[in-house]
Amino acid sequence: MSESDTRIKAYFSEPKPWQEELAALRAILRDTPLTEEFKWRSPCYTFGKANVVTLWRLKNCCALAFFKGVLLKDQEGILIAPGENSQSMRKVEFSNIADIAGLQTILKEYIGEAIEVEKAGLKVEFRKDAPELPEELIDRLDEDAEFRTAFEALTPGRQRGYVLHFSQARQAATRISRIEKCAPRILEGKGLHDR
């Protein structure tokens, strides 16, 4: 466990929503062979070099999210996709300590299964159906060879994230604005949520 990482200390000690619930989830995770790290502004628990689970502080709840949750059996039916386009990750949401205490044994079983998934080297089969590119993005790709090269060099997941972000805007002007705001990140080879 990474006791010396000040970001982890701050995450669990700053007075923010869901502190008690996140501390309870952390206690469960610290009783596993996972290593505690800090990634994407949250505690992340790894096995070897693989991300296994992460903790999220959300607006209406907190969550324990499994990176390859779709591969878990989920016999209790507690896992949900974080979003409609989530292909791999699955989460369990909590809004009180009692729910965490009631699921503690099951959560440990799910975490153990997630570790076994990593030990076995299992991979998630991602859909190959790429979302349709918005017209404004096609225009930008056609007009700017450097931008096209950078966009095509992104991983498929990063490309998909940008396309979904751009496509969700209803008006063309908003789509163009989003593309312009994201262009520097794309040129740096970063995904929408990368730091």
PDB file of C-alpha atoms in Angstrom:
ATOM      1  CA  MET A   1       0.000   0.000   0.000  1.00  0.00           C
ATOM      2  CA  SER A   2       1.182   3.498  -0.764  1.00  0.00           C
ATOM      3  CA  GLU A   3       1.048   5.202   2.637  1.00  0.00           C
ATOM      4  CA  SER A   4       3.477   7.901   1.549  1.00  0.00           C
ATOM      5  CA  ASP A   5       1.424   9.239  -1.358  1.00  0.00           C
ATOM      6  CA  THR A   6       0.060  12.568  -0.130  1.00  0.00           C
ATOM      7  CA  ARG A   7      -2.680  12.490  -2.767  1.00  0.00           C
ATOM      8  CA  ILE A   8      -4.099   9.302  -1.243  1.00  0.00           C
ATOM      9  CA  LYS A   9      -3.870  10.764   2.254  1.00  0.00           C
ATOM     10  CA  ALA A  10      -5.668  13.886   1.087  1.00  0.00           C
ATOM     11  CA  TYR A  11      -8.366  11.898  -0.712  1.00  0.00           C
ATOM     12  CA  PHE A  12      -9.299  10.049   2.458  1.00  0.00           C
ATOM     13  CA  SER A  13      -8.808  12.895   4.944  1.00  0.00           C
ATOM     14  CA  GLU A  14     -10.320  15.964   3.242  1.00  0.00           C
ATOM     15  CA  PRO A  15     -13.851  16.674   4.460  1.00  0.00           C
ATOM     16  CA  LYS A  16     -15.800  15.780   1.334  1.00  0.00           C
ATOM     17  CA  PRO A  17     -18.964  13.750   0.696  1.00  0.00           C
ATOM     18  CA  TRP A  18     -18.878   9.987   1.230  1.00  0.00           C
ATOM     19  CA  GLN A  19     -15.752  10.010   3.425  1.00  0.00           C
ATOM     20  CA  GLU A  20     -17.037   7.333   5.808  1.00  0.00           C
ATOM     21  CA  GLU A  21     -18.240   5.090   2.977  1.00  0.00           C
ATOM     22  CA  LEU A  22     -14.995   5.450   1.009  1.00  0.00           C
ATOM     23  CA  ALA A  23     -12.973   4.668   4.148  1.00  0.00           C
ATOM     24  CA  ALA A  24     -15.030   1.483   4.629  1.00  0.00           C
ATOM     25  CA  LEU A  25     -14.422   0.432   1.014  1.00  0.00           C
ATOM     26  CA  ARG A  26     -10.733   1.213   1.413  1.00  0.00           C
ATOM     27  CA  ALA A  27     -10.554  -1.028   4.488  1.00  0.00           C
ATOM     28  CA  ILE A  28     -11.970  -3.902   2.431  1.00  0.00           C
ATOM     29  CA  LEU A  29      -9.487  -3.276  -0.388  1.00  0.00           C
ATOM     30  CA  ARG A  30      -6.526  -3.039   1.973  1.00  0.00           C
ATOM     31  CA  ASP A  31      -7.324  -6.548   3.164  1.00  0.00           C
ATOM     32  CA  THR A  32      -6.484  -7.917  -0.313  1.00  0.00           C
ATOM     33  CA  PRO A  33      -3.225  -8.485  -2.221  1.00  0.00           C
ATOM     34  CA  LEU A  34      -3.894  -5.335  -4.286  1.00  0.00           C
ATOM     35  CA  THR A  35      -1.534  -2.349  -4.289  1.00  0.00           C
ATOM     36  CA  GLU A  36      -2.991   1.086  -3.582  1.00  0.00           C
ATOM     37  CA  GLU A  37      -1.981   3.790  -6.054  1.00  0.00           C
ATOM     38  CA  PHE A  38      -3.378   7.149  -7.131  1.00  0.00           C
ATOM     39  CA  LYS A  39      -4.542   7.499 -10.743  1.00  0.00           C
ATOM     40  CA  TRP A  40      -7.139   9.667 -12.452  1.00  0.00           C
ATOM     41  CA  ARG A  41      -7.648  11.696  -9.267  1.00  0.00           C
ATOM     42  CA  SER A  42      -8.800   8.633  -7.313  1.00  0.00           C
ATOM     43  CA  PRO A  43      -7.366   5.682  -5.411  1.00  0.00           C
ATOM     44  CA  CYS A  44      -6.720   2.821  -7.814  1.00  0.00           C
ATOM     45  CA  TYR A  45      -5.955  -0.744  -6.744  1.00  0.00           C
ATOM     46  CA  THR A  46      -3.650  -2.780  -8.929  1.00  0.00           C
ATOM     47  CA  PHE A  47      -2.389  -6.331  -9.229  1.00  0.00           C
ATOM     48  CA  GLY A  48       1.040  -6.433 -10.832  1.00  0.00           C
ATOM     49  CA  LYS A  49       0.770  -3.641 -13.360  1.00  0.00           C
ATOM     50  CA  ALA A  50      -2.937  -4.170 -14.059  1.00  0.00           C
ATOM     51  CA  ASN A  51      -5.665  -1.844 -12.795  1.00  0.00           C
ATOM     52  CA  VAL A  52      -8.264  -3.956 -10.985  1.00  0.00           C
ATOM     53  CA  VAL A  53     -10.588  -1.614  -9.073  1.00  0.00           C
ATOM     54  CA  THR A  54     -10.920   2.074  -8.286  1.00  0.00           C
ATOM     55  CA  LEU A  55     -12.938   4.185  -5.887  1.00  0.00           C
ATOM     56  CA  TRP A  56     -15.136   7.027  -7.095  1.00  0.00           C
ATOM     57  CA  ARG A  57     -16.680   9.913  -5.212  1.00  0.00           C
ATOM     58  CA  LEU A  58     -19.798  10.753  -7.208  1.00  0.00           C
ATOM     59  CA  LYS A  59     -22.466  13.390  -6.653  1.00  0.00           C
ATOM     60  CA  ASN A  60     -25.207  11.133  -5.280  1.00  0.00           C
ATOM     61  CA  CYS A  61     -23.121   8.197  -4.068  1.00  0.00           C
ATOM     62  CA  CYS A  62     -19.683   6.649  -4.017  1.00  0.00           C
ATOM     63  CA  ALA A  63     -18.694   3.596  -6.013  1.00  0.00           C
ATOM     64  CA  LEU A  64     -16.319   0.673  -6.215  1.00  0.00           C
ATOM     65  CA  ALA A  65     -15.580   0.215  -9.917  1.00  0.00           C
ATOM     66  CA  PHE A  66     -14.065  -2.898 -11.519  1.00  0.00           C
ATOM     67  CA  PHE A  67     -11.995  -2.202 -14.646  1.00  0.00           C
ATOM     68  CA  LYS A  68     -12.904  -5.586 -16.181  1.00  0.00           C
ATOM     69  CA  GLY A  69     -16.231  -5.875 -14.400  1.00  0.00           C
ATOM     70  CA  VAL A  70     -17.935  -7.199 -17.499  1.00  0.00           C
ATOM     71  CA  LEU A  71     -15.869 -10.402 -17.087  1.00  0.00           C
ATOM     72  CA  LEU A  72     -17.097 -11.021 -13.536  1.00  0.00           C
ATOM     73  CA  LYS A  73     -19.917 -13.526 -12.993  1.00  0.00           C
ATOM     74  CA  ASP A  74     -21.952 -11.038 -10.908  1.00  0.00           C
ATOM     75  CA  GLN A  75     -24.085 -13.751  -9.334  1.00  0.00           C
ATOM     76  CA  GLU A  76     -25.568 -11.198  -6.933  1.00  0.00           C
ATOM     77  CA  GLY A  77     -26.570  -8.832  -9.773  1.00  0.00           C
ATOM     78  CA  ILE A  78     -24.971  -5.798  -8.107  1.00  0.00           C
ATOM     79  CA  LEU A  79     -22.772  -4.550 -10.966  1.00  0.00           C
ATOM     80  CA  ILE A  80     -23.921  -1.758 -13.253  1.00  0.00           C
ATOM     81  CA  ALA A  81     -22.292  -0.032 -16.217  1.00  0.00           C
ATOM     82  CA  PRO A  82     -21.067   3.497 -15.408  1.00  0.00           C
ATOM     83  CA  GLY A  83     -22.494   4.785 -18.695  1.00  0.00           C
ATOM     84  CA  GLU A  84     -24.356   3.589 -21.746  1.00  0.00           C
ATOM     85  CA  ASN A  85     -21.114   3.291 -23.738  1.00  0.00           C
ATOM     86  CA  SER A  86     -19.137   1.422 -21.059  1.00  0.00           C
ATOM     87  CA  GLN A  87     -17.897  -1.838 -22.521  1.00  0.00           C
ATOM     88  CA  SER A  88     -15.617  -3.120 -19.755  1.00  0.00           C
ATOM     89  CA  MET A  89     -16.028  -1.307 -16.460  1.00  0.00           C
ATOM     90  CA  ARG A  90     -18.777  -2.126 -13.963  1.00  0.00           C
ATOM     91  CA  LYS A  91     -19.457  -0.477 -10.613  1.00  0.00           C
ATOM     92  CA  VAL A  92     -21.288  -0.998  -7.341  1.00  0.00           C
ATOM     93  CA  GLU A  93     -22.806   2.180  -5.889  1.00  0.00           C
ATOM     94  CA  PHE A  94     -23.146   2.988  -2.191  1.00  0.00           C
ATOM     95  CA  SER A  95     -24.854   5.788  -0.293  1.00  0.00           C
ATOM     96  CA  ASN A  96     -24.504   4.470   3.269  1.00  0.00           C
ATOM     97  CA  ILE A  97     -22.250   2.399   5.500  1.00  0.00           C
ATOM     98  CA  ALA A  98     -24.912  -0.223   6.177  1.00  0.00           C
ATOM     99  CA  ASP A  99     -25.015  -1.278   2.518  1.00  0.00           C
ATOM    100  CA  ILE A 100     -21.233  -1.667   2.445  1.00  0.00           C
ATOM    101  CA  ALA A 101     -21.250  -3.703   5.651  1.00  0.00           C
ATOM    102  CA  GLY A 102     -24.035  -5.902   4.264  1.00  0.00           C
ATOM    103  CA  LEU A 103     -22.093  -6.599   1.075  1.00  0.00           C
ATOM    104  CA  GLN A 104     -18.606  -6.891   2.580  1.00  0.00           C
ATOM    105  CA  THR A 105     -18.276 -10.663   2.048  1.00  0.00           C
ATOM    106  CA  ILE A 106     -19.665 -10.439  -1.490  1.00  0.00           C
ATOM    107  CA  LEU A 107     -17.379  -7.521  -2.347  1.00  0.00           C
ATOM    108  CA  LYS A 108     -14.352  -9.517  -1.165  1.00  0.00           C
ATOM    109  CA  GLU A 109     -15.476 -12.402  -3.405  1.00  0.00           C
ATOM    110  CA  TYR A 110     -15.857 -10.065  -6.397  1.00  0.00           C
ATOM    111  CA  ILE A 111     -12.438  -8.508  -5.739  1.00  0.00           C
ATOM    112  CA  GLY A 112     -10.921 -12.004  -5.503  1.00  0.00           C
ATOM    113  CA  GLU A 113     -12.563 -12.940  -8.799  1.00  0.00           C
ATOM    114  CA  ALA A 114     -11.240  -9.725 -10.399  1.00  0.00           C
ATOM    115  CA  ILE A 115      -7.725 -10.648  -9.250  1.00  0.00           C
ATOM    116  CA  GLU A 116      -8.158 -14.130 -10.759  1.00  0.00           C
ATOM    117  CA  VAL A 117      -9.222 -12.489 -14.044  1.00  0.00           C
ATOM    118  CA  GLU A 118      -5.868 -10.651 -14.064  1.00  0.00           C
ATOM    119  CA  LYS A 119      -3.880 -13.747 -13.086  1.00  0.00           C
ATOM    120  CA  ALA A 120      -5.497 -15.621 -15.974  1.00  0.00           C
ATOM    121  CA  GLY A 121      -4.669 -12.774 -18.382  1.00  0.00           C
ATOM    122  CA  LEU A 122      -8.291 -12.467 -19.528  1.00  0.00           C
ATOM    123  CA  LYS A 123      -9.073  -9.609 -21.896  1.00  0.00           C
ATOM    124  CA  VAL A 124     -12.314  -7.810 -22.632  1.00  0.00           C
ATOM    125  CA  GLU A 125     -13.501  -8.193 -26.217  1.00  0.00           C
ATOM    126  CA  PHE A 126     -14.343  -4.652 -27.244  1.00  0.00           C
ATOM    127  CA  ARG A 127     -16.919  -3.962 -29.915  1.00  0.00           C
ATOM    128  CA  LYS A 128     -15.304  -2.943 -33.142  1.00  0.00           C
ATOM    129  CA  ASP A 129     -18.266  -0.828 -34.225  1.00  0.00           C
ATOM    130  CA  ALA A 130     -16.811   2.638 -34.114  1.00  0.00           C
ATOM    131  CA  PRO A 131     -19.282   5.443 -33.535  1.00  0.00           C
ATOM    132  CA  GLU A 132     -20.090   7.539 -36.568  1.00  0.00           C
ATOM    133  CA  LEU A 133     -17.850  10.580 -36.848  1.00  0.00           C
ATOM    134  CA  PRO A 134     -19.692  13.904 -36.725  1.00  0.00           C
ATOM    135  CA  GLU A 135     -19.479  15.962 -39.903  1.00  0.00           C
ATOM    136  CA  GLU A 136     -17.552  18.711 -38.132  1.00  0.00           C
ATOM    137  CA  LEU A 137     -14.835  16.265 -37.076  1.00  0.00           C
ATOM    138  CA  ILE A 138     -14.596  14.846 -40.599  1.00  0.00           C
ATOM    139  CA  ASP A 139     -14.154  18.397 -41.925  1.00  0.00           C
ATOM    140  CA  ARG A 140     -11.386  19.117 -39.401  1.00  0.00           C
ATOM    141  CA  LEU A 141      -9.619  15.838 -40.227  1.00  0.00           C
ATOM    142  CA  ASP A 142      -9.784  16.657 -43.951  1.00  0.00           C
ATOM    143  CA  GLU A 143      -8.491  20.217 -43.482  1.00  0.00           C
ATOM    144  CA  ASP A 144      -5.643  19.534 -41.045  1.00  0.00           C
ATOM    145  CA  ALA A 145      -3.191  16.720 -41.823  1.00  0.00           C
ATOM    146  CA  GLU A 146      -1.333  17.129 -38.504  1.00  0.00           C
ATOM    147  CA  PHE A 147      -4.624  16.860 -36.594  1.00  0.00           C
ATOM    148  CA  ARG A 148      -5.624  13.763 -38.620  1.00  0.00           C
ATOM    149  CA  THR A 149      -2.287  12.057 -37.900  1.00  0.00           C
ATOM    150  CA  ALA A 150      -2.590  12.818 -34.179  1.00  0.00           C
ATOM    151  CA  PHE A 151      -6.226  11.672 -33.992  1.00  0.00           C
ATOM    152  CA  GLU A 152      -5.507   8.428 -35.859  1.00  0.00           C
ATOM    153  CA  ALA A 153      -2.539   7.759 -33.542  1.00  0.00           C
ATOM    154  CA  LEU A 154      -4.825   7.778 -30.477  1.00  0.00           C
ATOM    155  CA  THR A 155      -5.928   4.443 -29.063  1.00  0.00           C
ATOM    156  CA  PRO A 156      -9.379   3.304 -30.241  1.00  0.00           C
ATOM    157  CA  GLY A 157     -10.787   4.000 -26.768  1.00  0.00           C
ATOM    158  CA  ARG A 158      -9.478   7.578 -26.771  1.00  0.00           C
ATOM    159  CA  GLN A 159     -10.821   8.144 -30.279  1.00  0.00           C
ATOM    160  CA  ARG A 160     -14.205   6.773 -29.196  1.00  0.00           C
ATOM    161  CA  GLY A 161     -14.243   9.043 -26.138  1.00  0.00           C
ATOM    162  CA  TYR A 162     -13.667  12.123 -28.251  1.00  0.00           C
ATOM    163  CA  VAL A 163     -16.197  11.102 -30.903  1.00  0.00           C
ATOM    164  CA  LEU A 164     -18.866  10.515 -28.261  1.00  0.00           C
ATOM    165  CA  HIS A 165     -18.031  13.854 -26.595  1.00  0.00           C
ATOM    166  CA  PHE A 166     -18.273  15.722 -29.879  1.00  0.00           C
ATOM    167  CA  SER A 167     -21.403  13.887 -31.054  1.00  0.00           C
ATOM    168  CA  GLN A 168     -23.357  14.559 -27.873  1.00  0.00           C
ATOM    169  CA  ALA A 169     -23.584  18.257 -28.722  1.00  0.00           C
ATOM    170  CA  ARG A 170     -26.864  19.045 -30.467  1.00  0.00           C
ATOM    171  CA  GLN A 171     -25.712  22.072 -32.437  1.00  0.00           C
ATOM    172  CA  ALA A 172     -22.979  22.206 -35.051  1.00  0.00           C
ATOM    173  CA  ALA A 173     -21.444  25.302 -33.441  1.00  0.00           C
ATOM    174  CA  THR A 174     -21.086  23.431 -30.140  1.00  0.00           C
ATOM    175  CA  ARG A 175     -19.513  20.429 -31.880  1.00  0.00           C
ATOM    176  CA  ILE A 176     -17.006  22.734 -33.618  1.00  0.00           C
ATOM    177  CA  SER A 177     -16.245  24.467 -30.310  1.00  0.00           C
ATOM    178  CA  ARG A 178     -15.646  21.134 -28.571  1.00  0.00           C
ATOM    179  CA  ILE A 179     -13.313  19.993 -31.349  1.00  0.00           C
ATOM    180  CA  GLU A 180     -11.338  23.238 -31.101  1.00  0.00           C
ATOM    181  CA  LYS A 181     -11.059  22.997 -27.314  1.00  0.00           C
ATOM    182  CA  CYS A 182      -9.872  19.374 -27.520  1.00  0.00           C
ATOM    183  CA  ALA A 183      -7.490  19.849 -30.450  1.00  0.00           C
ATOM    184  CA  PRO A 184      -4.432  20.673 -28.285  1.00  0.00           C
ATOM    185  CA  ARG A 185      -4.984  17.517 -26.187  1.00  0.00           C
ATOM    186  CA  ILE A 186      -5.390  15.401 -29.321  1.00  0.00           C
ATOM    187  CA  LEU A 187      -2.192  16.865 -30.781  1.00  0.00           C
ATOM    188  CA  GLU A 188      -0.409  15.915 -27.526  1.00  0.00           C
ATOM    189  CA  GLY A 189      -1.699  12.341 -27.843  1.00  0.00           C
ATOM    190  CA  LYS A 190      -3.901  12.630 -24.767  1.00  0.00           C
ATOM    191  CA  GLY A 191      -7.363  11.252 -24.225  1.00  0.00           C
ATOM    192  CA  LEU A 192     -10.324  13.352 -23.166  1.00  0.00           C
ATOM    193  CA  HIS A 193      -9.829  12.546 -19.470  1.00  0.00           C
ATOM    194  CA  ASP A 194      -6.040  12.097 -19.372  1.00  0.00           C
ATOM    195  CA  ARG A 195      -4.047  14.472 -17.186  1.00  0.00           C
TER     196      ARG A 195
END
